């Protein structure tokens, strides 16, 4: 860890003007600014403020639900917040798009040329063995971590 003089800011290794120009022309930066409801220029300046001083702590205000309600803000339940976080992780939030859509992983469904190989090409539902002894044997293999005979 490097030692620094007291009061010296840890920050950018490149000129701020260069970084600012890169951020302003980056489409991802514009998307993020739109998503957080800020003008692009204001968002870039905020990013640069933190980039120029790595020791600066972000501002965080913690307020009670009652205070939020009194100021006209919606109060969300723990479940709603959880659903929001899951939606964000899945790329389902407005303006986020579907990051998996670009991969075309699902393209070709339905047997078209170039489709993914299927383990069950006929599309029948896979059923568990009806024979209780066979079912138990499979469950025992799972518990042991075995996969049956190999050839």
PDB file of C-alpha atoms in Angstrom:
ATOM      1  CA  UNK A   1       0.000   0.000   0.000  1.00  0.00           C
ATOM      2  CA  UNK A   2       1.456   3.362  -0.955  1.00  0.00           C
ATOM      3  CA  UNK A   3       1.849   6.102   1.601  1.00  0.00           C
ATOM      4  CA  UNK A   4       0.501   9.495   0.715  1.00  0.00           C
ATOM      5  CA  UNK A   5       0.940  12.918   2.193  1.00  0.00           C
ATOM      6  CA  UNK A   6      -1.945  13.977   4.439  1.00  0.00           C
ATOM      7  CA  UNK A   7      -4.675  15.693   2.464  1.00  0.00           C
ATOM      8  CA  UNK A   8      -3.410  14.450  -0.913  1.00  0.00           C
ATOM      9  CA  UNK A   9      -6.216  13.047  -3.062  1.00  0.00           C
ATOM     10  CA  UNK A  10      -5.924   9.642  -4.670  1.00  0.00           C
ATOM     11  CA  UNK A  11      -7.524   9.845  -8.064  1.00  0.00           C
ATOM     12  CA  UNK A  12      -7.234   9.636 -11.814  1.00  0.00           C
ATOM     13  CA  UNK A  13      -3.988   8.714 -13.518  1.00  0.00           C
ATOM     14  CA  UNK A  14      -5.071  10.422 -16.778  1.00  0.00           C
ATOM     15  CA  UNK A  15      -6.072  14.047 -17.369  1.00  0.00           C
ATOM     16  CA  UNK A  16      -9.631  14.753 -16.243  1.00  0.00           C
ATOM     17  CA  UNK A  17     -10.485  16.355 -19.612  1.00  0.00           C
ATOM     18  CA  UNK A  18      -9.656  13.107 -21.431  1.00  0.00           C
ATOM     19  CA  UNK A  19     -11.746  11.007 -19.055  1.00  0.00           C
ATOM     20  CA  UNK A  20     -14.627  13.516 -19.248  1.00  0.00           C
ATOM     21  CA  UNK A  21     -14.627  13.363 -23.073  1.00  0.00           C
ATOM     22  CA  UNK A  22     -14.616   9.546 -23.008  1.00  0.00           C
ATOM     23  CA  UNK A  23     -17.496   9.428 -20.532  1.00  0.00           C
ATOM     24  CA  UNK A  24     -19.566  11.943 -22.507  1.00  0.00           C
ATOM     25  CA  UNK A  25     -19.320   9.928 -25.711  1.00  0.00           C
ATOM     26  CA  UNK A  26     -19.806   6.499 -24.077  1.00  0.00           C
ATOM     27  CA  UNK A  27     -23.346   5.177 -24.781  1.00  0.00           C
ATOM     28  CA  UNK A  28     -23.299   3.133 -21.560  1.00  0.00           C
ATOM     29  CA  UNK A  29     -22.711   6.295 -19.530  1.00  0.00           C
ATOM     30  CA  UNK A  30     -25.710   7.919 -21.222  1.00  0.00           C
ATOM     31  CA  UNK A  31     -27.840   4.853 -20.484  1.00  0.00           C
ATOM     32  CA  UNK A  32     -26.879   4.946 -16.799  1.00  0.00           C
ATOM     33  CA  UNK A  33     -27.530   8.697 -16.562  1.00  0.00           C
ATOM     34  CA  UNK A  34     -30.981   8.182 -18.082  1.00  0.00           C
ATOM     35  CA  UNK A  35     -31.662   5.266 -15.728  1.00  0.00           C
ATOM     36  CA  UNK A  36     -30.877   7.346 -12.633  1.00  0.00           C
ATOM     37  CA  UNK A  37     -32.769  10.364 -13.969  1.00  0.00           C
ATOM     38  CA  UNK A  38     -29.810  12.734 -14.392  1.00  0.00           C
ATOM     39  CA  UNK A  39     -28.603  14.889 -17.257  1.00  0.00           C
ATOM     40  CA  UNK A  40     -25.580  13.288 -18.907  1.00  0.00           C
ATOM     41  CA  UNK A  41     -23.282  16.211 -18.094  1.00  0.00           C
ATOM     42  CA  UNK A  42     -24.323  16.260 -14.420  1.00  0.00           C
ATOM     43  CA  UNK A  43     -23.858  12.511 -14.125  1.00  0.00           C
ATOM     44  CA  UNK A  44     -20.383  12.671 -15.703  1.00  0.00           C
ATOM     45  CA  UNK A  45     -19.351  15.433 -13.292  1.00  0.00           C
ATOM     46  CA  UNK A  46     -20.542  13.355 -10.349  1.00  0.00           C
ATOM     47  CA  UNK A  47     -18.591  10.329 -11.615  1.00  0.00           C
ATOM     48  CA  UNK A  48     -15.489  12.495 -12.061  1.00  0.00           C
ATOM     49  CA  UNK A  49     -15.881  13.924  -8.561  1.00  0.00           C
ATOM     50  CA  UNK A  50     -15.612  10.429  -7.080  1.00  0.00           C
ATOM     51  CA  UNK A  51     -12.972   9.298  -9.597  1.00  0.00           C
ATOM     52  CA  UNK A  52     -10.718  12.206  -8.654  1.00  0.00           C
ATOM     53  CA  UNK A  53     -10.935  11.453  -4.934  1.00  0.00           C
ATOM     54  CA  UNK A  54     -10.907   7.692  -4.296  1.00  0.00           C
ATOM     55  CA  UNK A  55     -11.220   8.276  -0.542  1.00  0.00           C
ATOM     56  CA  UNK A  56     -14.454  10.248  -0.827  1.00  0.00           C
ATOM     57  CA  UNK A  57     -17.397   8.415   0.717  1.00  0.00           C
ATOM     58  CA  UNK A  58     -20.731   8.430  -1.116  1.00  0.00           C
ATOM     59  CA  UNK A  59     -23.529  10.397   0.491  1.00  0.00           C
ATOM     60  CA  UNK A  60     -26.166   8.196   2.055  1.00  0.00           C
ATOM     61  CA  UNK A  61     -29.281   9.407   3.812  1.00  0.00           C
ATOM     62  CA  UNK A  62     -31.205   7.005   6.004  1.00  0.00           C
ATOM     63  CA  UNK A  63     -34.724   8.111   6.859  1.00  0.00           C
ATOM     64  CA  UNK A  64     -37.656   6.418   8.500  1.00  0.00           C
ATOM     65  CA  UNK A  65     -40.679   5.127   6.591  1.00  0.00           C
ATOM     66  CA  UNK A  66     -42.808   7.767   8.307  1.00  0.00           C
ATOM     67  CA  UNK A  67     -40.519  10.550   7.101  1.00  0.00           C
ATOM     68  CA  UNK A  68     -40.622   9.168   3.557  1.00  0.00           C
ATOM     69  CA  UNK A  69     -44.428   9.047   3.631  1.00  0.00           C
ATOM     70  CA  UNK A  70     -44.600  12.577   5.035  1.00  0.00           C
ATOM     71  CA  UNK A  71     -42.468  13.828   2.125  1.00  0.00           C
ATOM     72  CA  UNK A  72     -44.565  12.043  -0.497  1.00  0.00           C
ATOM     73  CA  UNK A  73     -42.217   9.174  -1.274  1.00  0.00           C
ATOM     74  CA  UNK A  74     -43.524   5.630  -1.696  1.00  0.00           C
ATOM     75  CA  UNK A  75     -42.571   3.137   0.996  1.00  0.00           C
ATOM     76  CA  UNK A  76     -41.843  -0.365  -0.242  1.00  0.00           C
ATOM     77  CA  UNK A  77     -42.115  -3.657   1.594  1.00  0.00           C
ATOM     78  CA  UNK A  78     -39.165  -5.994   1.998  1.00  0.00           C
ATOM     79  CA  UNK A  79     -40.771  -8.305  -0.563  1.00  0.00           C
ATOM     80  CA  UNK A  80     -41.118  -5.479  -3.113  1.00  0.00           C
ATOM     81  CA  UNK A  81     -37.476  -4.506  -2.646  1.00  0.00           C
ATOM     82  CA  UNK A  82     -36.460  -8.157  -3.061  1.00  0.00           C
ATOM     83  CA  UNK A  83     -38.486  -8.432  -6.271  1.00  0.00           C
ATOM     84  CA  UNK A  84     -36.843  -5.236  -7.538  1.00  0.00           C
ATOM     85  CA  UNK A  85     -33.361  -6.608  -6.864  1.00  0.00           C
ATOM     86  CA  UNK A  86     -34.176  -9.895  -8.568  1.00  0.00           C
ATOM     87  CA  UNK A  87     -35.599  -8.022 -11.577  1.00  0.00           C
ATOM     88  CA  UNK A  88     -32.399  -5.982 -11.748  1.00  0.00           C
ATOM     89  CA  UNK A  89     -30.271  -9.105 -11.644  1.00  0.00           C
ATOM     90  CA  UNK A  90     -32.339 -10.604 -14.457  1.00  0.00           C
ATOM     91  CA  UNK A  91     -32.080  -7.426 -16.556  1.00  0.00           C
ATOM     92  CA  UNK A  92     -35.811  -6.790 -16.400  1.00  0.00           C
ATOM     93  CA  UNK A  93     -35.802  -3.183 -15.138  1.00  0.00           C
ATOM     94  CA  UNK A  94     -37.031  -0.412 -17.454  1.00  0.00           C
ATOM     95  CA  UNK A  95     -34.237   0.897 -19.654  1.00  0.00           C
ATOM     96  CA  UNK A  96     -32.049  -2.059 -18.837  1.00  0.00           C
ATOM     97  CA  UNK A  97     -33.031  -4.214 -21.769  1.00  0.00           C
ATOM     98  CA  UNK A  98     -32.363  -7.904 -21.780  1.00  0.00           C
ATOM     99  CA  UNK A  99     -28.599  -8.485 -21.698  1.00  0.00           C
ATOM    100  CA  UNK A 100     -29.142 -12.086 -22.748  1.00  0.00           C
ATOM    101  CA  UNK A 101     -31.042 -11.098 -25.900  1.00  0.00           C
ATOM    102  CA  UNK A 102     -27.765 -10.176 -27.606  1.00  0.00           C
ATOM    103  CA  UNK A 103     -26.405 -13.683 -27.163  1.00  0.00           C
ATOM    104  CA  UNK A 104     -29.080 -15.253 -29.353  1.00  0.00           C
ATOM    105  CA  UNK A 105     -28.888 -18.255 -27.028  1.00  0.00           C
ATOM    106  CA  UNK A 106     -32.599 -18.848 -27.396  1.00  0.00           C
ATOM    107  CA  UNK A 107     -32.558 -18.240 -31.145  1.00  0.00           C
ATOM    108  CA  UNK A 108     -33.501 -21.249 -33.198  1.00  0.00           C
ATOM    109  CA  UNK A 109     -36.026 -22.685 -30.775  1.00  0.00           C
ATOM    110  CA  UNK A 110     -38.506 -24.876 -32.534  1.00  0.00           C
ATOM    111  CA  UNK A 111     -36.198 -27.083 -34.536  1.00  0.00           C
ATOM    112  CA  UNK A 112     -34.823 -24.518 -36.992  1.00  0.00           C
ATOM    113  CA  UNK A 113     -31.396 -24.984 -38.493  1.00  0.00           C
ATOM    114  CA  UNK A 114     -28.706 -24.046 -36.006  1.00  0.00           C
ATOM    115  CA  UNK A 115     -30.946 -24.777 -33.057  1.00  0.00           C
ATOM    116  CA  UNK A 116     -29.533 -26.041 -29.792  1.00  0.00           C
ATOM    117  CA  UNK A 117     -29.352 -29.796 -29.527  1.00  0.00           C
ATOM    118  CA  UNK A 118     -32.086 -31.271 -27.390  1.00  0.00           C
ATOM    119  CA  UNK A 119     -31.805 -34.123 -24.950  1.00  0.00           C
ATOM    120  CA  UNK A 120     -35.429 -34.958 -25.619  1.00  0.00           C
ATOM    121  CA  UNK A 121     -35.992 -34.148 -29.309  1.00  0.00           C
ATOM    122  CA  UNK A 122     -39.545 -35.492 -29.322  1.00  0.00           C
ATOM    123  CA  UNK A 123     -40.503 -32.945 -26.674  1.00  0.00           C
ATOM    124  CA  UNK A 124     -42.204 -35.488 -24.418  1.00  0.00           C
ATOM    125  CA  UNK A 125     -42.367 -34.730 -20.733  1.00  0.00           C
ATOM    126  CA  UNK A 126     -39.806 -36.698 -18.788  1.00  0.00           C
ATOM    127  CA  UNK A 127     -41.458 -38.803 -16.105  1.00  0.00           C
ATOM    128  CA  UNK A 128     -39.997 -40.224 -12.936  1.00  0.00           C
ATOM    129  CA  UNK A 129     -39.798 -44.012 -12.829  1.00  0.00           C
ATOM    130  CA  UNK A 130     -43.063 -45.561 -11.703  1.00  0.00           C
ATOM    131  CA  UNK A 131     -41.271 -48.540 -10.197  1.00  0.00           C
ATOM    132  CA  UNK A 132     -40.604 -47.682  -6.542  1.00  0.00           C
ATOM    133  CA  UNK A 133     -37.500 -49.900  -6.401  1.00  0.00           C
ATOM    134  CA  UNK A 134     -36.008 -48.191  -9.460  1.00  0.00           C
ATOM    135  CA  UNK A 135     -36.875 -44.775  -8.022  1.00  0.00           C
ATOM    136  CA  UNK A 136     -35.166 -45.640  -4.736  1.00  0.00           C
ATOM    137  CA  UNK A 137     -32.105 -46.926  -6.594  1.00  0.00           C
ATOM    138  CA  UNK A 138     -31.819 -43.609  -8.442  1.00  0.00           C
ATOM    139  CA  UNK A 139     -32.242 -41.648  -5.208  1.00  0.00           C
ATOM    140  CA  UNK A 140     -29.487 -43.735  -3.579  1.00  0.00           C
ATOM    141  CA  UNK A 141     -27.190 -42.995  -6.525  1.00  0.00           C
ATOM    142  CA  UNK A 142     -27.846 -39.299  -6.089  1.00  0.00           C
ATOM    143  CA  UNK A 143     -27.027 -39.462  -2.387  1.00  0.00           C
ATOM    144  CA  UNK A 144     -23.780 -41.325  -3.086  1.00  0.00           C
ATOM    145  CA  UNK A 145     -22.876 -39.024  -5.938  1.00  0.00           C
ATOM    146  CA  UNK A 146     -22.756 -41.954  -8.324  1.00  0.00           C
ATOM    147  CA  UNK A 147     -24.014 -41.912 -11.840  1.00  0.00           C
ATOM    148  CA  UNK A 148     -24.521 -45.607 -12.400  1.00  0.00           C
ATOM    149  CA  UNK A 149     -22.393 -47.676 -14.719  1.00  0.00           C
ATOM    150  CA  UNK A 150     -19.988 -46.001 -17.086  1.00  0.00           C
ATOM    151  CA  UNK A 151     -18.716 -47.451 -20.245  1.00  0.00           C
TER     152      UNK A 151
END
